[in-house]
Amino acid sequence: MPRMQLTKTMIIETALSLAEQQGYEAVTMANIARSLSIKPPSLYNHFKNLEEIKHAMAEAAQIQLYEALRDTEQGAQPLLSLAKAYVHFGSSHPGLYASSLPGGSWEVSEALVQLIADGLTSFPLDETDKIHAIRGFRSMLHGFIDLNKHAGFKLDVDLEKSLEQMVGIYVRGLQS
Amino acid sequence: MPRMQLTKTMIIETALSLAEQQGYEAVTMANIARSLSIKPPSLYNHFKNLEEIKHAMAEAAQIQLYEALRDTEQGAQPLLSLAKAYVHFGSSHPGLYASSLPGGSWEVSEALVQLIADGLTSFPLDETDKIHAIRGFRSMLHGFIDLNKHAGFKLDVDLEKSLEQMVGIYVRGLQS
DNA sequence: TTGTAAAACTAATCCTATTAGTTTATAGTT
DNA sequence: AACTATAAACTAATAGGATTAGTTTTACAA
């Protein structure tokens, strides 16, 4: 295997730091190649096309998201800690979070879901209801991040408070 | 004003039907121009650039979303009806819904918020808590639509049921 | 009827992604 | 140590986007 200085991992790491520093829209073949001091066509020796690169990015970004959540303090309100960590990750690393959306691997998705499931253990839910509850929780958090990105919340009311209230309402709804 | 057959409204309507029929990514200067049987540069006589066109689209799309929600039956569970109408609109008109996200006008945004506020009247909330509750509700619904679009919910569990449960949990949380 | 200005046009520039075809360097084999 | 096959880079090209400059056309107003 000749000239294998350049690896898939290097390409994905370069693409992710591009997303992190200049936004997800900056993830182009031209920009990735420029960052690596190669020409765009060379990338096709390692990935079929840009879509494949973005899929690989999603997997790596999802792992970073997972690790950020896993390292969260599990205090008295595990769902609130999780929510804050999730929204904080999405808001402070928008490019990375956007990178994670296209999908990723089944295992990491599952691990992420398990993290939420762990926060739900204190509520008596059968398997199906647990899945519904997890979907609702993720929807809430993702929607909060994404609406914010689209400047959805215009009023001058504390965002962090909104997040706390939202999670508070949801948790009380699970209890009753 | 010479040759004013082409109006801003015609351009926006063309762009919206492009989004509706071929997806939001199909909203390009080239495609809009092609649909109108003109050349792309002609569009710049009416709009500064593509971004401005997309802003105008957002306003029109948001009105359509508002009207779809306004015409909703206000039964015993107004928030559930609203949620179903919202998610149904987002899922069955993904291009239109995506068009609405970049913003729109303040008045329409406000009207949309008011629609949710109307569904919240039976709950005793002060002004600030009402805003938090509205933000949470919108986050939930938008997140549900968007995660679905990104194939976020992989498990074979009824989606409509998930939506009902999610709204049910939130409403119970508001009550307690 | 003529002049002006709006609205179309053509042609060009500068981005993308992607493919074809070519060169080069290296790893493994003789 | 020389040879060869191949991976991995390259150049050059195509096709599609947004946008700008400059030109022509046309409708209306004076």
mmCIF file of C-alpha atoms (C1' of nucleotides) in Angstrom:
data_model
loop_
_atom_site.group_PDB
_atom_site.id
_atom_site.type_symbol
_atom_site.label_atom_id
_atom_site.label_comp_id
_atom_site.label_asym_id
_atom_site.label_seq_id
_atom_site.Cartn_x
_atom_site.Cartn_y
_atom_site.Cartn_z
ATOM 1 C CA MET A 1 0.000 0.000 0.000
ATOM 2 C CA PRO A 2 1.911 3.004 -1.228
ATOM 3 C CA ARG A 3 1.715 6.522 0.112
ATOM 4 C CA MET A 4 -0.725 5.816 2.871
ATOM 5 C CA GLN A 5 0.173 8.820 5.006
ATOM 6 C CA LEU A 6 -3.384 9.985 4.580
ATOM 7 C CA THR A 7 -5.922 7.859 6.430
ATOM 8 C CA LYS A 8 -9.691 7.876 6.644
ATOM 9 C CA THR A 9 -9.350 8.930 10.255
ATOM 10 C CA MET A 10 -7.247 11.949 9.323
ATOM 11 C CA ILE A 11 -9.809 13.006 6.740
ATOM 12 C CA ILE A 12 -12.701 12.697 9.165
ATOM 13 C CA GLU A 13 -10.834 14.542 11.904
ATOM 14 C CA THR A 14 -10.012 17.312 9.476
ATOM 15 C CA ALA A 15 -13.615 17.501 8.319
ATOM 16 C CA LEU A 16 -14.867 17.593 11.908
ATOM 17 C CA SER A 17 -12.554 20.402 12.941
ATOM 18 C CA LEU A 18 -13.706 22.281 9.857
ATOM 19 C CA ALA A 19 -17.298 21.815 11.017
ATOM 20 C CA GLU A 20 -16.356 22.800 14.546
ATOM 21 C CA GLN A 21 -14.450 25.940 13.587
ATOM 22 C CA GLN A 22 -16.213 27.207 10.480
ATOM 23 C CA GLY A 23 -19.615 25.577 10.629
ATOM 24 C CA TYR A 24 -21.121 22.533 8.959
ATOM 25 C CA GLU A 25 -21.549 24.369 5.639
ATOM 26 C CA ALA A 26 -17.760 24.663 5.462
ATOM 27 C CA VAL A 27 -17.520 20.887 5.106
ATOM 28 C CA THR A 28 -16.761 20.716 1.386
ATOM 29 C CA MET A 29 -14.384 18.583 -0.615
ATOM 30 C CA ALA A 30 -12.425 21.704 -1.499
ATOM 31 C CA ASN A 31 -12.059 22.825 2.125
ATOM 32 C CA ILE A 32 -11.159 19.393 3.427
ATOM 33 C CA ALA A 33 -8.558 18.989 0.689
ATOM 34 C CA ARG A 34 -7.157 22.471 1.329
ATOM 35 C CA SER A 35 -6.798 21.729 5.048
ATOM 36 C CA LEU A 36 -4.871 18.572 4.200
ATOM 37 C CA SER A 37 -2.738 20.229 1.494
ATOM 38 C CA ILE A 38 -3.976 17.869 -1.168
ATOM 39 C CA LYS A 39 -6.245 18.244 -4.202
ATOM 40 C CA PRO A 40 -9.968 17.395 -3.943
ATOM 41 C CA PRO A 41 -9.863 14.366 -6.274
ATOM 42 C CA SER A 42 -7.419 12.630 -3.941
ATOM 43 C CA LEU A 43 -10.191 12.332 -1.371
ATOM 44 C CA TYR A 44 -12.006 9.965 -3.709
ATOM 45 C CA ASN A 45 -9.301 7.380 -3.160
ATOM 46 C CA HIS A 46 -10.534 7.103 0.437
ATOM 47 C CA PHE A 47 -14.262 7.874 0.273
ATOM 48 C CA LYS A 48 -16.842 7.325 -2.428
ATOM 49 C CA ASN A 49 -18.184 10.859 -2.199
ATOM 50 C CA LEU A 50 -18.960 13.713 0.181
ATOM 51 C CA GLU A 51 -22.044 11.953 1.497
ATOM 52 C CA GLU A 52 -19.929 9.038 2.673
ATOM 53 C CA ILE A 53 -17.578 11.431 4.426
ATOM 54 C CA LYS A 54 -20.524 13.044 6.172
ATOM 55 C CA HIS A 55 -21.801 9.666 7.293
ATOM 56 C CA ALA A 56 -18.418 8.855 8.784
ATOM 57 C CA MET A 57 -18.395 12.279 10.434
ATOM 58 C CA ALA A 58 -21.800 11.561 11.952
ATOM 59 C CA GLU A 59 -20.489 8.450 13.614
ATOM 60 C CA ALA A 60 -17.498 10.231 15.136
ATOM 61 C CA ALA A 61 -19.525 13.278 16.182
ATOM 62 C CA GLN A 62 -22.132 11.087 17.803
ATOM 63 C CA ILE A 63 -19.418 9.416 19.838
ATOM 64 C CA GLN A 64 -18.235 12.805 21.047
ATOM 65 C CA LEU A 65 -21.800 13.717 21.961
ATOM 66 C CA TYR A 66 -22.194 10.417 23.773
ATOM 67 C CA GLU A 67 -18.996 10.957 25.744
ATOM 68 C CA ALA A 68 -20.017 14.477 26.702
ATOM 69 C CA LEU A 69 -23.264 13.089 28.096
ATOM 70 C CA ARG A 70 -21.725 10.049 29.735
ATOM 71 C CA ASP A 71 -19.362 12.240 31.751
ATOM 72 C CA THR A 72 -22.317 14.132 33.213
ATOM 73 C CA GLU A 73 -22.810 14.285 36.970
ATOM 74 C CA GLN A 74 -25.754 12.090 37.846
ATOM 75 C CA GLY A 75 -27.211 14.106 40.716
ATOM 76 C CA ALA A 76 -30.682 14.177 42.148
ATOM 77 C CA GLN A 77 -32.187 15.094 38.769
ATOM 78 C CA PRO A 78 -30.403 12.939 36.208
ATOM 79 C CA LEU A 79 -32.734 13.961 33.365
ATOM 80 C CA LEU A 80 -32.078 17.640 33.997
ATOM 81 C CA SER A 81 -28.309 17.119 34.060
ATOM 82 C CA LEU A 82 -28.574 15.127 30.859
ATOM 83 C CA ALA A 83 -30.730 17.764 29.209
ATOM 84 C CA LYS A 84 -28.363 20.554 30.159
ATOM 85 C CA ALA A 85 -25.350 18.640 28.920
ATOM 86 C CA TYR A 86 -27.136 17.789 25.662
ATOM 87 C CA VAL A 87 -28.298 21.326 24.958
ATOM 88 C CA HIS A 88 -24.973 22.754 26.016
ATOM 89 C CA PHE A 89 -23.167 20.467 23.609
ATOM 90 C CA GLY A 90 -25.529 21.356 20.778
ATOM 91 C CA SER A 91 -25.313 25.074 21.412
ATOM 92 C CA SER A 92 -21.609 25.406 22.061
ATOM 93 C CA HIS A 93 -20.543 23.038 19.277
ATOM 94 C CA PRO A 94 -23.157 23.695 16.586
ATOM 95 C CA GLY A 95 -20.985 22.388 13.775
ATOM 96 C CA LEU A 96 -20.206 19.191 15.630
ATOM 97 C CA TYR A 97 -23.824 18.691 16.620
ATOM 98 C CA ALA A 98 -24.961 19.259 13.025
ATOM 99 C CA SER A 99 -22.385 16.695 11.930
ATOM 100 C CA SER A 100 -23.932 14.117 14.233
ATOM 101 C CA LEU A 101 -27.440 14.415 12.796
ATOM 102 C CA PRO A 102 -27.121 12.445 9.530
ATOM 103 C CA GLY A 103 -27.179 9.246 11.523
ATOM 104 C CA GLY A 104 -24.129 7.450 12.800
ATOM 105 C CA SER A 105 -23.912 3.827 13.806
ATOM 106 C CA TRP A 106 -26.625 1.788 15.399
ATOM 107 C CA GLU A 107 -24.500 0.966 18.452
ATOM 108 C CA VAL A 108 -23.745 4.553 19.346
ATOM 109 C CA SER A 109 -27.357 5.561 18.774
ATOM 110 C CA GLU A 110 -28.320 2.764 21.090
ATOM 111 C CA ALA A 111 -25.787 3.825 23.712
ATOM 112 C CA LEU A 112 -27.168 7.346 23.585
ATOM 113 C CA VAL A 113 -30.697 6.074 24.000
ATOM 114 C CA GLN A 114 -29.511 3.930 26.914
ATOM 115 C CA LEU A 115 -28.164 7.048 28.624
ATOM 116 C CA ILE A 116 -31.640 8.553 28.579
ATOM 117 C CA ALA A 117 -33.162 5.249 29.603
ATOM 118 C CA ASP A 118 -30.880 5.258 32.660
ATOM 119 C CA GLY A 119 -32.300 8.620 33.643
ATOM 120 C CA LEU A 120 -35.791 7.177 33.409
ATOM 121 C CA THR A 121 -35.267 4.207 35.750
ATOM 122 C CA SER A 122 -37.064 5.873 38.651
ATOM 123 C CA PHE A 123 -40.293 6.010 36.625
ATOM 124 C CA PRO A 124 -42.417 2.891 36.262
ATOM 125 C CA LEU A 125 -42.670 2.459 32.507
ATOM 126 C CA ASP A 126 -43.171 -0.635 30.424
ATOM 127 C CA GLU A 127 -40.871 -1.170 27.429
ATOM 128 C CA THR A 128 -43.090 0.581 24.909
ATOM 129 C CA ASP A 129 -43.816 3.548 27.140
ATOM 130 C CA LYS A 130 -40.108 3.876 27.818
ATOM 131 C CA ILE A 131 -39.471 4.186 24.100
ATOM 132 C CA HIS A 132 -42.192 6.811 23.808
ATOM 133 C CA ALA A 133 -40.709 8.694 26.748
ATOM 134 C CA ILE A 134 -37.216 8.604 25.251
ATOM 135 C CA ARG A 135 -38.482 9.826 21.898
ATOM 136 C CA GLY A 136 -40.290 12.687 23.582
ATOM 137 C CA PHE A 137 -37.254 13.638 25.602
ATOM 138 C CA ARG A 138 -34.930 13.657 22.608
ATOM 139 C CA SER A 139 -37.453 15.573 20.525
ATOM 140 C CA MET A 140 -37.672 18.243 23.185
ATOM 141 C CA LEU A 141 -33.919 18.686 23.449
ATOM 142 C CA HIS A 142 -33.195 18.546 19.742
ATOM 143 C CA GLY A 143 -36.059 20.920 19.012
ATOM 144 C CA PHE A 144 -34.801 23.342 21.627
ATOM 145 C CA ILE A 145 -31.336 23.410 20.076
ATOM 146 C CA ASP A 146 -32.570 23.598 16.510
ATOM 147 C CA LEU A 147 -35.207 26.284 17.037
ATOM 148 C CA ASN A 148 -32.570 28.321 18.797
ATOM 149 C CA LYS A 149 -30.211 27.909 15.878
ATOM 150 C CA HIS A 150 -32.976 29.178 13.582
ATOM 151 C CA ALA A 151 -33.540 32.132 15.919
ATOM 152 C CA GLY A 152 -36.906 30.702 16.871
ATOM 153 C CA PHE A 153 -37.059 32.182 20.359
ATOM 154 C CA LYS A 154 -37.116 35.909 19.928
ATOM 155 C CA LEU A 155 -38.438 37.101 23.268
ATOM 156 C CA ASP A 156 -36.107 38.353 25.954
ATOM 157 C CA VAL A 157 -36.811 35.588 28.416
ATOM 158 C CA ASP A 158 -33.993 33.548 29.931
ATOM 159 C CA LEU A 159 -33.238 30.541 27.740
ATOM 160 C CA GLU A 160 -31.619 28.458 30.451
ATOM 161 C CA LYS A 161 -34.727 28.942 32.548
ATOM 162 C CA SER A 162 -36.877 27.838 29.620
ATOM 163 C CA LEU A 163 -34.838 24.660 29.361
ATOM 164 C CA GLU A 164 -35.177 23.975 33.089
ATOM 165 C CA GLN A 165 -38.916 24.597 33.014
ATOM 166 C CA MET A 166 -39.379 22.434 29.928
ATOM 167 C CA VAL A 167 -37.559 19.502 31.492
ATOM 168 C CA GLY A 168 -39.362 20.128 34.784
ATOM 169 C CA ILE A 169 -42.735 19.953 33.091
ATOM 170 C CA TYR A 170 -41.800 16.767 31.254
ATOM 171 C CA VAL A 171 -40.480 15.073 34.376
ATOM 172 C CA ARG A 172 -43.590 15.982 36.368
ATOM 173 C CA GLY A 173 -45.665 14.617 33.509
ATOM 174 C CA LEU A 174 -43.787 11.324 33.755
ATOM 175 C CA GLN A 175 -44.432 11.138 37.489
ATOM 176 C CA SER A 176 -48.181 11.726 37.396
ATOM 177 C CA MET B 1 -42.601 50.090 -15.018
ATOM 178 C CA PRO B 2 -41.821 48.085 -18.091
ATOM 179 C CA ARG B 3 -42.284 44.350 -18.445
ATOM 180 C CA MET B 4 -43.595 43.712 -14.973
ATOM 181 C CA GLN B 5 -45.313 40.434 -15.797
ATOM 182 C CA LEU B 6 -43.042 38.806 -13.260
ATOM 183 C CA THR B 7 -43.803 39.768 -9.670
ATOM 184 C CA LYS B 8 -42.186 38.982 -6.353
ATOM 185 C CA THR B 9 -45.268 36.970 -5.474
ATOM 186 C CA MET B 10 -44.926 34.823 -8.576
ATOM 187 C CA ILE B 11 -41.296 34.141 -7.768
ATOM 188 C CA ILE B 12 -42.059 33.168 -4.179
ATOM 189 C CA GLU B 13 -44.958 30.956 -5.218
ATOM 190 C CA THR B 14 -42.766 29.241 -7.768
ATOM 191 C CA ALA B 15 -40.015 28.759 -5.207
ATOM 192 C CA LEU B 16 -42.481 27.355 -2.678
ATOM 193 C CA SER B 17 -43.960 24.857 -5.084
ATOM 194 C CA LEU B 18 -40.425 23.806 -5.941
ATOM 195 C CA ALA B 19 -39.785 23.222 -2.228
ATOM 196 C CA GLU B 20 -43.093 21.395 -1.881
ATOM 197 C CA GLN B 21 -42.616 19.130 -4.874
ATOM 198 C CA GLN B 22 -38.878 18.551 -5.039
ATOM 199 C CA GLY B 23 -37.666 19.406 -1.553
ATOM 200 C CA TYR B 24 -36.061 22.458 -0.040
ATOM 201 C CA GLU B 25 -32.669 21.671 -1.606
ATOM 202 C CA ALA B 26 -34.286 22.154 -5.015
ATOM 203 C CA VAL B 27 -34.781 25.833 -4.219
ATOM 204 C CA THR B 28 -31.974 27.233 -6.352
ATOM 205 C CA MET B 29 -31.765 30.294 -8.574
ATOM 206 C CA ALA B 30 -31.356 27.995 -11.555
ATOM 207 C CA ASN B 31 -34.456 25.935 -10.728
ATOM 208 C CA ILE B 32 -36.642 28.923 -9.924
ATOM 209 C CA ALA B 33 -35.597 30.594 -13.160
ATOM 210 C CA ARG B 34 -36.170 27.409 -15.141
ATOM 211 C CA SER B 35 -39.669 27.049 -13.694
ATOM 212 C CA LEU B 36 -40.449 30.616 -14.741
ATOM 213 C CA SER B 37 -38.821 30.270 -18.181
ATOM 214 C CA ILE B 38 -36.372 33.047 -17.516
ATOM 215 C CA LYS B 39 -32.628 33.192 -16.934
ATOM 216 C CA PRO B 40 -31.225 33.231 -13.379
ATOM 217 C CA PRO B 41 -29.814 36.791 -13.503
ATOM 218 C CA SER B 42 -33.315 38.156 -14.117
ATOM 219 C CA LEU B 43 -34.259 37.160 -10.589
ATOM 220 C CA TYR B 44 -31.803 39.715 -9.257
ATOM 221 C CA ASN B 45 -34.047 42.486 -10.575
ATOM 222 C CA HIS B 46 -36.584 41.423 -7.950
ATOM 223 C CA PHE B 47 -34.531 40.060 -5.054
ATOM 224 C CA LYS B 48 -31.079 40.911 -3.801
ATOM 225 C CA ASN B 49 -30.001 37.273 -3.637
ATOM 226 C CA LEU B 50 -31.141 33.738 -2.842
ATOM 227 C CA GLU B 51 -31.120 34.430 0.877
ATOM 228 C CA GLU B 52 -33.675 37.191 0.442
ATOM 229 C CA ILE B 53 -35.880 34.880 -1.584
ATOM 230 C CA LYS B 54 -35.682 32.288 1.176
ATOM 231 C CA HIS B 55 -36.648 34.882 3.767
ATOM 232 C CA ALA B 56 -39.700 35.818 1.731
ATOM 233 C CA MET B 57 -40.509 32.122 1.362
ATOM 234 C CA ALA B 58 -40.302 31.716 5.118
ATOM 235 C CA GLU B 59 -42.940 34.364 5.634
ATOM 236 C CA ALA B 60 -45.349 32.789 3.149
ATOM 237 C CA ALA B 61 -44.719 29.256 4.401
ATOM 238 C CA GLN B 62 -45.244 30.327 7.982
ATOM 239 C CA ILE B 63 -48.615 31.771 7.012
ATOM 240 C CA GLN B 64 -49.595 28.443 5.463
ATOM 241 C CA LEU B 65 -48.492 26.669 8.632
ATOM 242 C CA TYR B 66 -50.461 29.134 10.727
ATOM 243 C CA GLU B 67 -53.594 28.626 8.646
ATOM 244 C CA ALA B 68 -53.289 24.863 8.855
ATOM 245 C CA LEU B 69 -53.164 25.135 12.640
ATOM 246 C CA ARG B 70 -55.874 27.773 12.928
ATOM 247 C CA ASP B 71 -58.342 25.531 11.095
ATOM 248 C CA THR B 72 -57.810 22.796 13.672
ATOM 249 C CA GLU B 73 -60.748 21.431 15.656
ATOM 250 C CA GLN B 74 -60.467 22.704 19.216
ATOM 251 C CA GLY B 75 -61.840 19.678 21.042
ATOM 252 C CA ALA B 76 -61.398 18.550 24.618
ATOM 253 C CA GLN B 77 -57.605 18.441 24.192
ATOM 254 C CA PRO B 78 -56.660 21.541 22.229
ATOM 255 C CA LEU B 79 -52.915 21.019 22.715
ATOM 256 C CA LEU B 80 -53.119 17.515 21.328
ATOM 257 C CA SER B 81 -55.081 18.664 18.273
ATOM 258 C CA LEU B 82 -52.590 21.444 17.746
ATOM 259 C CA ALA B 83 -49.649 19.080 18.106
ATOM 260 C CA LYS B 84 -51.097 16.611 15.645
ATOM 261 C CA ALA B 85 -51.846 19.323 13.114
ATOM 262 C CA TYR B 86 -48.350 20.774 13.519
ATOM 263 C CA VAL B 87 -46.544 17.470 13.158
ATOM 264 C CA HIS B 88 -48.807 16.405 10.326
ATOM 265 C CA PHE B 89 -48.032 19.600 8.452
ATOM 266 C CA GLY B 90 -44.303 19.205 9.026
ATOM 267 C CA SER B 91 -44.265 15.568 7.978
ATOM 268 C CA SER B 92 -46.553 15.739 4.974
ATOM 269 C CA HIS B 93 -45.099 18.991 3.605
ATOM 270 C CA PRO B 94 -41.424 18.708 4.531
ATOM 271 C CA GLY B 95 -40.296 21.175 1.896
ATOM 272 C CA LEU B 96 -42.846 23.748 2.965
ATOM 273 C CA TYR B 97 -42.042 23.243 6.620
ATOM 274 C CA ALA B 98 -38.311 23.607 5.938
ATOM 275 C CA SER B 99 -39.077 26.807 4.050
ATOM 276 C CA SER B 100 -40.788 28.242 7.105
ATOM 277 C CA LEU B 101 -37.821 27.765 9.424
ATOM 278 C CA PRO B 102 -35.501 30.640 8.370
ATOM 279 C CA GLY B 103 -37.776 33.048 10.199
ATOM 280 C CA GLY B 104 -40.701 34.852 8.697
ATOM 281 C CA SER B 105 -42.318 38.002 10.007
ATOM 282 C CA TRP B 106 -42.740 38.946 13.619
ATOM 283 C CA GLU B 107 -46.525 39.181 13.330
ATOM 284 C CA VAL B 108 -46.998 35.685 11.978
ATOM 285 C CA SER B 109 -44.581 34.254 14.523
ATOM 286 C CA GLU B 110 -46.602 36.001 17.160
ATOM 287 C CA ALA B 111 -49.888 34.672 15.770
ATOM 288 C CA LEU B 112 -48.459 31.173 15.837
ATOM 289 C CA VAL B 113 -47.345 31.593 19.426
ATOM 290 C CA GLN B 114 -50.803 32.923 20.284
ATOM 291 C CA LEU B 115 -52.331 29.750 18.901
ATOM 292 C CA ILE B 116 -50.333 27.712 21.401
ATOM 293 C CA ALA B 117 -51.086 30.226 24.128
ATOM 294 C CA ASP B 118 -54.812 29.705 23.464
ATOM 295 C CA GLY B 119 -54.346 25.992 24.079
ATOM 296 C CA LEU B 120 -52.712 26.806 27.408
ATOM 297 C CA THR B 121 -55.515 28.951 28.837
ATOM 298 C CA SER B 122 -56.815 26.212 31.110
ATOM 299 C CA PHE B 123 -53.492 26.123 32.950
ATOM 300 C CA PRO B 124 -52.703 28.754 35.565
ATOM 301 C CA LEU B 125 -49.439 30.261 34.333
ATOM 302 C CA ASP B 126 -47.973 33.697 34.806
ATOM 303 C CA GLU B 127 -46.628 35.490 31.725
ATOM 304 C CA THR B 128 -43.078 34.219 32.046
ATOM 305 C CA ASP B 129 -44.094 30.646 32.717
ATOM 306 C CA LYS B 130 -46.411 30.811 29.742
ATOM 307 C CA ILE B 131 -43.488 31.751 27.520
ATOM 308 C CA HIS B 132 -41.445 28.887 28.934
ATOM 309 C CA ALA B 133 -44.343 26.514 28.342
ATOM 310 C CA ILE B 134 -44.765 27.676 24.748
ATOM 311 C CA ARG B 135 -41.068 27.302 24.040
ATOM 312 C CA GLY B 136 -41.122 23.808 25.441
ATOM 313 C CA PHE B 137 -44.141 22.842 23.407
ATOM 314 C CA ARG B 138 -42.695 24.144 20.162
ATOM 315 C CA SER B 139 -39.337 22.521 20.871
ATOM 316 C CA MET B 140 -41.044 19.192 21.371
ATOM 317 C CA LEU B 141 -42.993 19.363 18.134
ATOM 318 C CA HIS B 142 -40.196 20.742 15.995
ATOM 319 C CA GLY B 143 -37.768 18.232 17.415
ATOM 320 C CA PHE B 144 -40.169 15.397 16.714
ATOM 321 C CA ILE B 145 -40.511 16.435 13.077
ATOM 322 C CA ASP B 146 -36.829 17.093 12.566
ATOM 323 C CA LEU B 147 -35.514 13.954 14.240
ATOM 324 C CA ASN B 148 -37.938 11.996 12.114
ATOM 325 C CA LYS B 149 -36.646 13.688 8.992
ATOM 326 C CA HIS B 150 -33.110 12.687 9.971
ATOM 327 C CA ALA B 151 -34.302 9.108 10.560
ATOM 328 C CA GLY B 152 -33.739 9.548 14.262
ATOM 329 C CA PHE B 153 -36.381 7.089 15.423
ATOM 330 C CA LYS B 154 -35.317 3.703 14.170
ATOM 331 C CA LEU B 155 -37.309 1.363 16.372
ATOM 332 C CA ASP B 156 -40.511 -0.221 15.134
ATOM 333 C CA VAL B 157 -42.784 1.528 17.602
ATOM 334 C CA ASP B 158 -45.831 3.490 16.447
ATOM 335 C CA LEU B 159 -44.845 7.092 15.789
ATOM 336 C CA GLU B 160 -48.333 8.519 16.168
ATOM 337 C CA LYS B 161 -48.541 6.877 19.563
ATOM 338 C CA SER B 162 -45.194 8.404 20.509
ATOM 339 C CA LEU B 163 -46.526 11.831 19.606
ATOM 340 C CA GLU B 164 -49.675 11.283 21.674
ATOM 341 C CA GLN B 165 -47.674 10.060 24.654
ATOM 342 C CA MET B 166 -45.217 12.934 24.404
ATOM 343 C CA VAL B 167 -47.970 15.534 24.389
ATOM 344 C CA GLY B 168 -49.800 13.632 27.127
ATOM 345 C CA ILE B 169 -46.735 13.688 29.355
ATOM 346 C CA TYR B 170 -46.202 17.392 28.738
ATOM 347 C CA VAL B 171 -49.834 18.281 29.443
ATOM 348 C CA ARG B 172 -49.855 16.259 32.662
ATOM 349 C CA GLY B 173 -46.659 18.045 33.652
ATOM 350 C CA LEU B 174 -48.366 21.378 33.141
ATOM 351 C CA GLN B 175 -51.271 20.298 35.315
ATOM 352 C CA SER B 176 -49.257 19.108 38.299
ATOM 353 C "C1'" DT C 1 -42.824 60.592 -30.355
ATOM 354 C "C1'" DT C 2 -39.159 60.291 -27.571
ATOM 355 C "C1'" DG C 3 -36.540 59.500 -23.339
ATOM 356 C "C1'" DT C 4 -36.048 56.974 -19.183
ATOM 357 C "C1'" DA C 5 -35.950 53.246 -16.283
ATOM 358 C "C1'" DA C 6 -37.220 48.705 -15.293
ATOM 359 C "C1'" DA C 7 -36.576 44.119 -16.590
ATOM 360 C "C1'" DA C 8 -34.966 41.063 -19.328
ATOM 361 C "C1'" DC C 9 -30.697 39.302 -21.593
ATOM 362 C "C1'" DT C 10 -25.544 37.485 -22.554
ATOM 363 C "C1'" DA C 11 -21.138 36.624 -20.972
ATOM 364 C "C1'" DA C 12 -18.084 36.090 -17.486
ATOM 365 C "C1'" DT C 13 -16.177 34.816 -12.796
ATOM 366 C "C1'" DC C 14 -15.809 31.963 -9.061
ATOM 367 C "C1'" DC C 15 -17.557 28.533 -6.327
ATOM 368 C "C1'" DT C 16 -18.986 23.528 -5.781
ATOM 369 C "C1'" DA C 17 -18.764 17.972 -6.731
ATOM 370 C "C1'" DT C 18 -17.311 14.526 -9.476
ATOM 371 C "C1'" DT C 19 -14.993 11.593 -13.256
ATOM 372 C "C1'" DA C 20 -11.352 10.119 -16.469
ATOM 373 C "C1'" DG C 21 -6.980 9.402 -17.293
ATOM 374 C "C1'" DT C 22 -2.094 9.839 -15.920
ATOM 375 C "C1'" DT C 23 1.919 9.790 -13.019
ATOM 376 C "C1'" DT C 24 4.465 8.400 -9.021
ATOM 377 C "C1'" DA C 25 6.023 6.062 -5.198
ATOM 378 C "C1'" DT C 26 6.071 2.203 -2.380
ATOM 379 C "C1'" DA C 27 5.510 -2.797 -0.837
ATOM 380 C "C1'" DG C 28 6.200 -7.207 -1.890
ATOM 381 C "C1'" DT C 29 8.215 -10.573 -4.981
ATOM 382 C "C1'" DT C 30 11.653 -12.459 -7.641
ATOM 383 C "C1'" DA D 1 18.980 -5.264 -5.892
ATOM 384 C "C1'" DA D 2 15.774 -4.894 -9.575
ATOM 385 C "C1'" DC D 3 10.942 -5.462 -10.999
ATOM 386 C "C1'" DT D 4 6.197 -5.040 -10.913
ATOM 387 C "C1'" DA D 5 1.660 -4.257 -9.433
ATOM 388 C "C1'" DT D 6 -1.115 -1.079 -7.188
ATOM 389 C "C1'" DA D 7 -2.486 2.428 -4.168
ATOM 390 C "C1'" DA D 8 -2.623 7.173 -3.936
ATOM 391 C "C1'" DA D 9 -1.614 11.161 -5.513
ATOM 392 C "C1'" DC D 10 -1.988 14.250 -9.603
ATOM 393 C "C1'" DT D 11 -3.970 17.211 -13.899
ATOM 394 C "C1'" DA D 12 -7.622 18.314 -16.758
ATOM 395 C "C1'" DA D 13 -12.226 18.352 -17.705
ATOM 396 C "C1'" DT D 14 -17.399 18.521 -17.116
ATOM 397 C "C1'" DA D 15 -21.508 20.030 -15.114
ATOM 398 C "C1'" DG D 16 -24.040 22.599 -11.951
ATOM 399 C "C1'" DG D 17 -24.550 26.226 -8.704
ATOM 400 C "C1'" DA D 18 -24.555 31.969 -7.184
ATOM 401 C "C1'" DT D 19 -23.491 36.168 -8.537
ATOM 402 C "C1'" DT D 20 -21.888 40.524 -11.161
ATOM 403 C "C1'" DA D 21 -21.087 43.562 -15.140
ATOM 404 C "C1'" DG D 22 -22.607 45.263 -19.013
ATOM 405 C "C1'" DT D 23 -26.015 45.332 -22.823
ATOM 406 C "C1'" DT D 24 -30.435 45.218 -25.021
ATOM 407 C "C1'" DT D 25 -35.258 45.596 -25.013
ATOM 408 C "C1'" DT D 26 -39.683 47.376 -23.909
ATOM 409 C "C1'" DA D 27 -43.338 49.796 -21.706
ATOM 410 C "C1'" DC D 28 -44.864 53.879 -19.863
ATOM 411 C "C1'" DA D 29 -44.807 58.933 -19.075
ATOM 412 C "C1'" DA D 30 -43.923 63.297 -20.660
#
